[in-house]
Short mmCIF file of C-alpha atoms in Angstrom, two decimals:
data_model
loop_
_atom_site.label_atom_id
_atom_site.label_comp_id
_atom_site.label_asym_id
_atom_site.label_seq_id
_atom_site.Cartn_x
_atom_site.Cartn_y
_atom_site.Cartn_z
CA MET C 1 -10.47 -0.91 16.38
CA PRO C 2 -12.93 1.20 14.02
CA LEU C 3 -12.46 1.24 10.22
CA ARG C 4 -11.23 4.45 9.00
CA ARG C 5 -12.20 6.17 5.47
CA ILE C 6 -9.86 6.00 3.06
CA ARG C 7 -8.96 9.02 1.11
CA VAL C 8 -8.64 8.94 -2.43
CA PHE C 9 -7.14 11.39 -5.27
CA PRO C 10 -7.37 13.90 -5.22
CA ASP C 11 -7.83 14.64 -1.75
CA PRO C 12 -5.33 17.29 -0.86
CA ILE C 13 -3.83 15.57 2.15
CA LEU C 14 -2.31 12.78 0.09
CA ARG C 15 -0.12 15.75 -1.18
CA LYS C 16 1.10 16.77 2.55
CA LYS C 17 3.94 15.64 4.16
CA CYS C 18 3.35 13.80 7.42
CA ARG C 19 5.14 14.71 10.53
CA VAL C 20 7.99 12.51 12.54
CA VAL C 21 6.31 10.64 15.38
CA LYS C 22 8.24 11.96 18.39
CA ARG C 23 6.81 9.63 21.10
CA VAL C 24 5.16 6.09 20.36
CA ASP C 25 2.03 6.78 22.70
CA ASP C 26 -1.17 4.85 22.77
CA LYS C 27 -2.55 7.68 20.33
CA VAL C 28 -0.04 6.38 17.97
CA LYS C 29 -0.65 2.67 18.40
CA GLU C 30 -4.49 3.23 18.32
CA LEU C 31 -3.85 4.92 14.90
CA ALA C 32 -1.68 1.92 13.72
CA SER C 33 -4.23 -0.66 14.83
CA ASP C 34 -7.07 1.10 12.93
CA MET C 35 -4.75 1.13 10.23
CA VAL C 36 -4.28 -2.55 10.08
CA GLU C 37 -7.60 -3.01 10.24
CA THR C 38 -8.50 -0.76 7.59
CA MET C 39 -5.71 -2.16 5.47
CA ASP C 40 -6.63 -5.89 5.68
CA ALA C 41 -10.50 -4.85 5.34
CA ALA C 42 -9.49 -3.42 1.66
CA GLY C 43 -7.31 -6.28 0.81
CA GLY C 44 -4.47 -3.67 0.65
CA VAL C 45 -0.44 -4.76 1.04
CA GLY C 46 0.20 -1.31 2.77
CA LEU C 47 -1.42 1.72 3.96
CA ALA C 48 0.36 5.15 5.25
CA ALA C 49 -1.27 7.24 7.76
CA ASN C 50 -2.45 10.12 5.32
CA GLN C 51 -4.24 7.84 3.69
CA VAL C 52 -6.64 7.79 6.51
CA GLY C 53 -6.52 11.25 7.22
CA ALA C 54 -3.43 11.35 9.76
CA LEU C 55 -0.41 13.07 9.13
CA LYS C 56 2.10 11.14 11.28
CA ARG C 57 4.86 9.12 9.66
CA VAL C 58 3.11 5.78 10.55
CA VAL C 59 3.06 2.84 7.83
CA THR C 60 1.40 -0.56 7.87
CA LEU C 61 2.08 -3.56 5.74
CA HIS C 62 0.65 -7.02 5.34
CA LEU C 63 2.80 -8.81 2.93
CA PRO C 64 1.10 -12.00 1.10
CA GLY C 65 1.69 -14.84 3.08
CA ASP C 66 2.75 -13.43 6.48
CA GLU C 67 0.29 -14.32 9.08
CA ASP C 68 0.58 -10.62 10.79
CA ALA C 69 0.99 -6.96 9.56
CA ILE C 70 3.77 -4.90 10.63
CA VAL C 71 3.75 -1.24 12.07
CA LEU C 72 6.55 0.88 10.62
CA ILE C 73 6.62 4.22 12.48
CA ASN C 74 9.25 6.96 10.81
CA PRO C 75 10.35 4.59 8.19
CA GLU C 76 13.46 6.07 6.31
CA ILE C 77 14.75 4.30 3.10
CA ARG C 78 18.42 4.40 3.57
CA ASP C 79 19.61 3.31 0.25
CA THR C 80 18.54 1.64 -2.80
CA GLU C 81 20.09 -0.43 -5.76
CA GLY C 82 19.04 -1.11 -9.26
CA GLU C 83 15.84 -0.30 -11.06
CA ARG C 84 12.80 -2.40 -12.18
CA GLU C 85 9.32 -1.87 -13.78
CA VAL C 86 6.54 -3.22 -11.85
CA LEU C 87 2.80 -3.16 -11.84
CA GLU C 88 1.25 -1.31 -9.00
CA GLY C 89 -1.64 0.05 -7.36
CA CYS C 90 -3.19 2.06 -4.56
CA LEU C 91 -5.73 2.03 -2.07
CA SER C 92 -6.10 5.63 -2.94
CA PHE C 93 -6.63 5.01 -6.92
CA PRO C 94 -9.33 1.84 -6.13
CA GLY C 95 -9.94 0.14 -9.04
CA TYR C 96 -6.66 1.04 -11.10
CA GLU C 97 -3.06 0.06 -11.72
CA GLY C 98 0.14 0.93 -13.81
CA MET C 99 3.54 0.43 -14.34
CA VAL C 100 6.34 2.14 -12.58
CA LYS C 101 10.05 2.25 -11.83
CA ARG C 102 11.22 0.80 -8.38
CA SER C 103 14.45 -0.03 -6.94
CA ILE C 104 15.60 -3.86 -7.06
CA THR C 105 17.30 -3.56 -3.68
CA VAL C 106 16.25 -1.06 -0.54
CA LYS C 107 17.79 -0.66 2.78
CA ALA C 108 15.38 1.13 5.58
CA ARG C 109 14.85 1.41 9.07
CA TRP C 110 12.22 2.53 11.48
CA LEU C 111 10.63 2.14 14.94
CA ASP C 112 7.86 -0.77 15.71
CA GLU C 113 4.99 -0.42 17.69
CA ASN C 114 7.01 -1.46 20.87
CA GLY C 115 9.65 1.85 19.98
CA SER C 116 12.36 -0.91 19.08
CA ASN C 117 14.91 -0.04 16.25
CA MET C 118 14.31 -2.37 13.14
CA LYS C 119 16.00 -2.14 9.71
CA VAL C 120 15.71 -4.24 6.81
CA THR C 121 17.72 -4.84 3.36
CA THR C 122 15.45 -6.49 1.01
CA GLU C 123 13.99 -7.27 -2.55
CA ASP C 124 11.04 -7.68 -4.62
CA LEU C 125 7.64 -6.95 -2.89
CA PHE C 126 8.83 -5.74 0.70
CA ALA C 127 11.00 -3.44 -1.51
CA GLN C 128 8.31 -2.06 -3.33
CA ALA C 129 6.04 -1.44 -0.77
CA LEU C 130 8.41 0.12 1.38
CA GLU C 131 9.42 2.75 -1.56
CA HIS C 132 5.67 3.17 -2.35
CA GLU C 133 4.44 4.23 1.47
CA VAL C 134 7.32 6.11 2.35
CA ASP C 135 6.38 7.76 -0.90
CA HIS C 136 2.80 8.46 0.27
CA LEU C 137 4.20 9.99 3.82
CA ASN C 138 6.29 12.58 1.66
CA GLY C 139 3.23 13.49 -0.20
CA ILE C 140 4.18 11.64 -3.53
CA LEU C 141 2.03 9.44 -5.20
CA TYR C 142 2.42 6.29 -7.57
CA VAL C 143 1.07 8.00 -10.30
CA ASP C 144 4.29 10.53 -10.14
CA HIS C 145 6.36 7.28 -11.18
CA LEU C 146 4.32 6.16 -14.07
CA LEU C 147 6.44 5.04 -16.99
CA ALA C 148 6.75 7.69 -20.02
CA HIS C 149 3.41 7.56 -21.97
CA GLU C 150 2.09 5.16 -19.66
CA LYS C 151 -1.24 5.72 -18.00
CA LEU C 152 -3.62 3.78 -15.71
CA ALA C 153 -5.99 0.96 -16.48
CA ALA C 154 -8.61 -0.63 -14.96
CA ALA C 155 -7.13 -3.17 -12.33
CA GLY C 156 -6.81 -6.86 -13.90
CA THR C 157 -6.69 -5.53 -17.30
CA HIS C 158 -2.78 -5.51 -18.18
CA ILE C 159 -1.22 -7.87 -20.37
CA GLU C 160 0.67 -10.47 -18.22
CA GLU C 161 2.84 -11.71 -21.33
CA GLY C 162 5.86 -9.77 -21.19
CA GLU C 163 5.52 -8.17 -18.05
CA PRO C 164 7.73 -8.42 -15.16
CA HIS C 165 5.97 -10.71 -12.51
CA MET C 166 6.26 -10.44 -8.32
CA HIS C 167 7.55 -13.24 -6.25
CA ASP C 168 7.47 -13.89 -2.77
CA VAL C 169 10.60 -13.19 -0.89
CA GLU C 170 11.69 -14.23 2.43
CA VAL C 171 12.76 -11.29 4.76
CA GLU C 172 14.90 -11.01 7.71
CA VAL C 173 14.42 -8.34 10.11
CA HIS C 174 16.53 -7.62 12.92
CA ALA C 175 15.93 -5.87 16.17
CA ASP C 176 19.00 -3.77 16.82
CA HIS C 177 18.68 -4.90 20.55
CA SER C 178 18.44 -8.49 19.25
CA ASP C 179 21.12 -11.06 18.06
CA ASP C 180 18.75 -13.44 16.66
CA ASP C 181 19.41 -13.71 13.11
CA ALA C 182 17.61 -17.06 12.01
CA GLU C 183 15.20 -16.83 9.38
CA PRO C 184 11.40 -17.59 9.74
CA GLU C 185 10.25 -20.71 8.84
CA GLU C 186 7.77 -21.07 5.85
CA SER C 187 4.19 -21.75 6.63
CA ASP C 188 1.05 -22.46 5.03
CA ILE C 189 -1.13 -19.48 5.54
CA GLU C 190 -4.94 -20.03 5.21
CA VAL C 191 -6.59 -17.25 3.19
CA VAL C 192 -9.93 -15.90 4.72
CA HIS C 193 -11.88 -13.51 2.35
CA THR C 194 -14.05 -11.36 4.47
CA THR C 195 -16.91 -9.57 3.31
CA ILE C 196 -17.18 -5.50 4.07
CA LYS C 197 -19.17 -2.92 3.05
CA PHE C 198 -17.98 -0.43 0.07
CA SER C 199 -19.22 2.50 2.02
CA ASP C 200 -16.95 1.64 5.23
CA LEU C 201 -14.02 2.35 3.42
CA TYR C 202 -14.99 5.14 0.54
CA SER C 203 -17.01 7.63 0.13
CA GLU C 204 -19.18 6.98 -3.15
CA SER C 205 -19.04 10.48 -3.92
CA SER C 206 -15.07 10.64 -3.44
CA VAL C 207 -14.80 7.52 -5.66
CA ASP C 208 -16.81 9.38 -8.35
CA GLN C 209 -15.13 12.85 -7.79
CA MET C 210 -11.75 10.82 -8.15
CA GLN C 211 -12.95 8.87 -11.43
CA TYR C 212 -13.78 12.43 -13.10
CA ASP C 213 -10.37 13.95 -12.12
CA LEU C 214 -8.19 11.04 -13.04
CA ARG C 215 -9.92 11.63 -16.51
CA GLN C 216 -9.43 15.18 -16.48
CA ALA C 217 -6.03 14.80 -15.63
CA GLY C 218 -5.28 12.31 -18.30
CA TYR C 219 -4.17 9.59 -16.44
CA LEU C 220 -6.95 6.96 -17.58
CA ILE C 221 -6.30 5.11 -20.91
CA ASP C 222 -10.18 5.20 -21.44
CA SER C 223 -13.23 6.00 -19.33
CA PRO C 224 -13.43 4.22 -15.78
CA LYS C 225 -15.82 1.30 -15.61
CA PRO C 226 -18.95 2.50 -13.91
CA THR C 227 -19.33 1.44 -10.26
CA ASP C 228 -22.10 -0.52 -9.29
CA HIS C 229 -23.31 0.81 -5.65
CA THR C 230 -26.39 -1.45 -6.00
CA HIS C 231 -24.46 -4.05 -4.30
CA ASP C 232 -24.29 -3.88 0.08
CA HIS C 233 -21.10 -5.90 -0.24
CA VAL C 234 -17.57 -6.52 -1.92
CA GLU C 235 -15.38 -9.34 -1.53
CA SER C 236 -11.88 -8.23 0.21
CA ASP C 237 -9.92 -9.58 -2.88
CA ASP C 238 -11.95 -7.52 -5.62
CA PRO C 239 -9.41 -5.69 -7.92
CA HIS C 240 -11.80 -2.57 -7.07
CA LEU C 241 -10.42 -2.90 -3.45
CA ASP C 242 -7.12 -4.17 -3.97
CA GLY C 243 -4.05 -1.66 -3.19
CA GLY C 244 -1.03 -0.93 -1.65
CA VAL C 245 0.80 -2.81 -4.20
CA ILE C 246 -0.99 -5.03 -7.04
CA LEU C 247 0.40 -8.37 -7.35
CA ASP C 248 0.46 -10.79 -10.51
CA SER C 249 -2.30 -13.31 -10.55
CA ASP C 250 -0.40 -16.06 -9.16
CA HIS C 251 -0.74 -14.39 -5.90
CA THR C 252 -3.55 -14.08 -3.58
CA HIS C 253 -4.30 -12.32 -0.35
#
């Protein structure tokens, strides 16, 4: 289960629409397994297949507090309700975050890695992550949703006062073939931070190019902070590697 290189803006594959998975075979399962390992190593909440160079409709999610990640194959947003402003980041924009509009409630369905039909109606972080990652599969980036006159800022620099906060949410996911509708019990999950090499996840040249193109495109509030590549390792919860969905300071993962 090797780590896969995470593609960053403006890599053209991020703008390509992923293809429907027709059969959940060993290759799809291997891709999903690699994505989970890559996502967790980067400290991300979500990852889409084109972010690691595969044009398949596969998403992985690992919500804070959940012991295991989940795999979503051919995920579809079936319906949405409401609108809210949230702070968001992305593993393909390491080190940055911005305010975007997302739905309050999301209804979605997908196949799991065993080919079972799954569906959910959810709010808060799960809803936000679903919209973010399904957008990826359609070649849409979260910077496309930036609020009017908003720009990206270095991760962790947004003023917390007056900004919306994300909250943990209990989620029921039902397999179509199961009648079990019991809510999962809450449990205390020990958070273990691992150490990884930055170069295992990102190309130094691609990150430098990303910073240049973000600045040229007018997405940045100011010039990005220089990336110190003299360090051999970074912590997985470092804001330069945080992504998928950026959480408020009360959350750790």
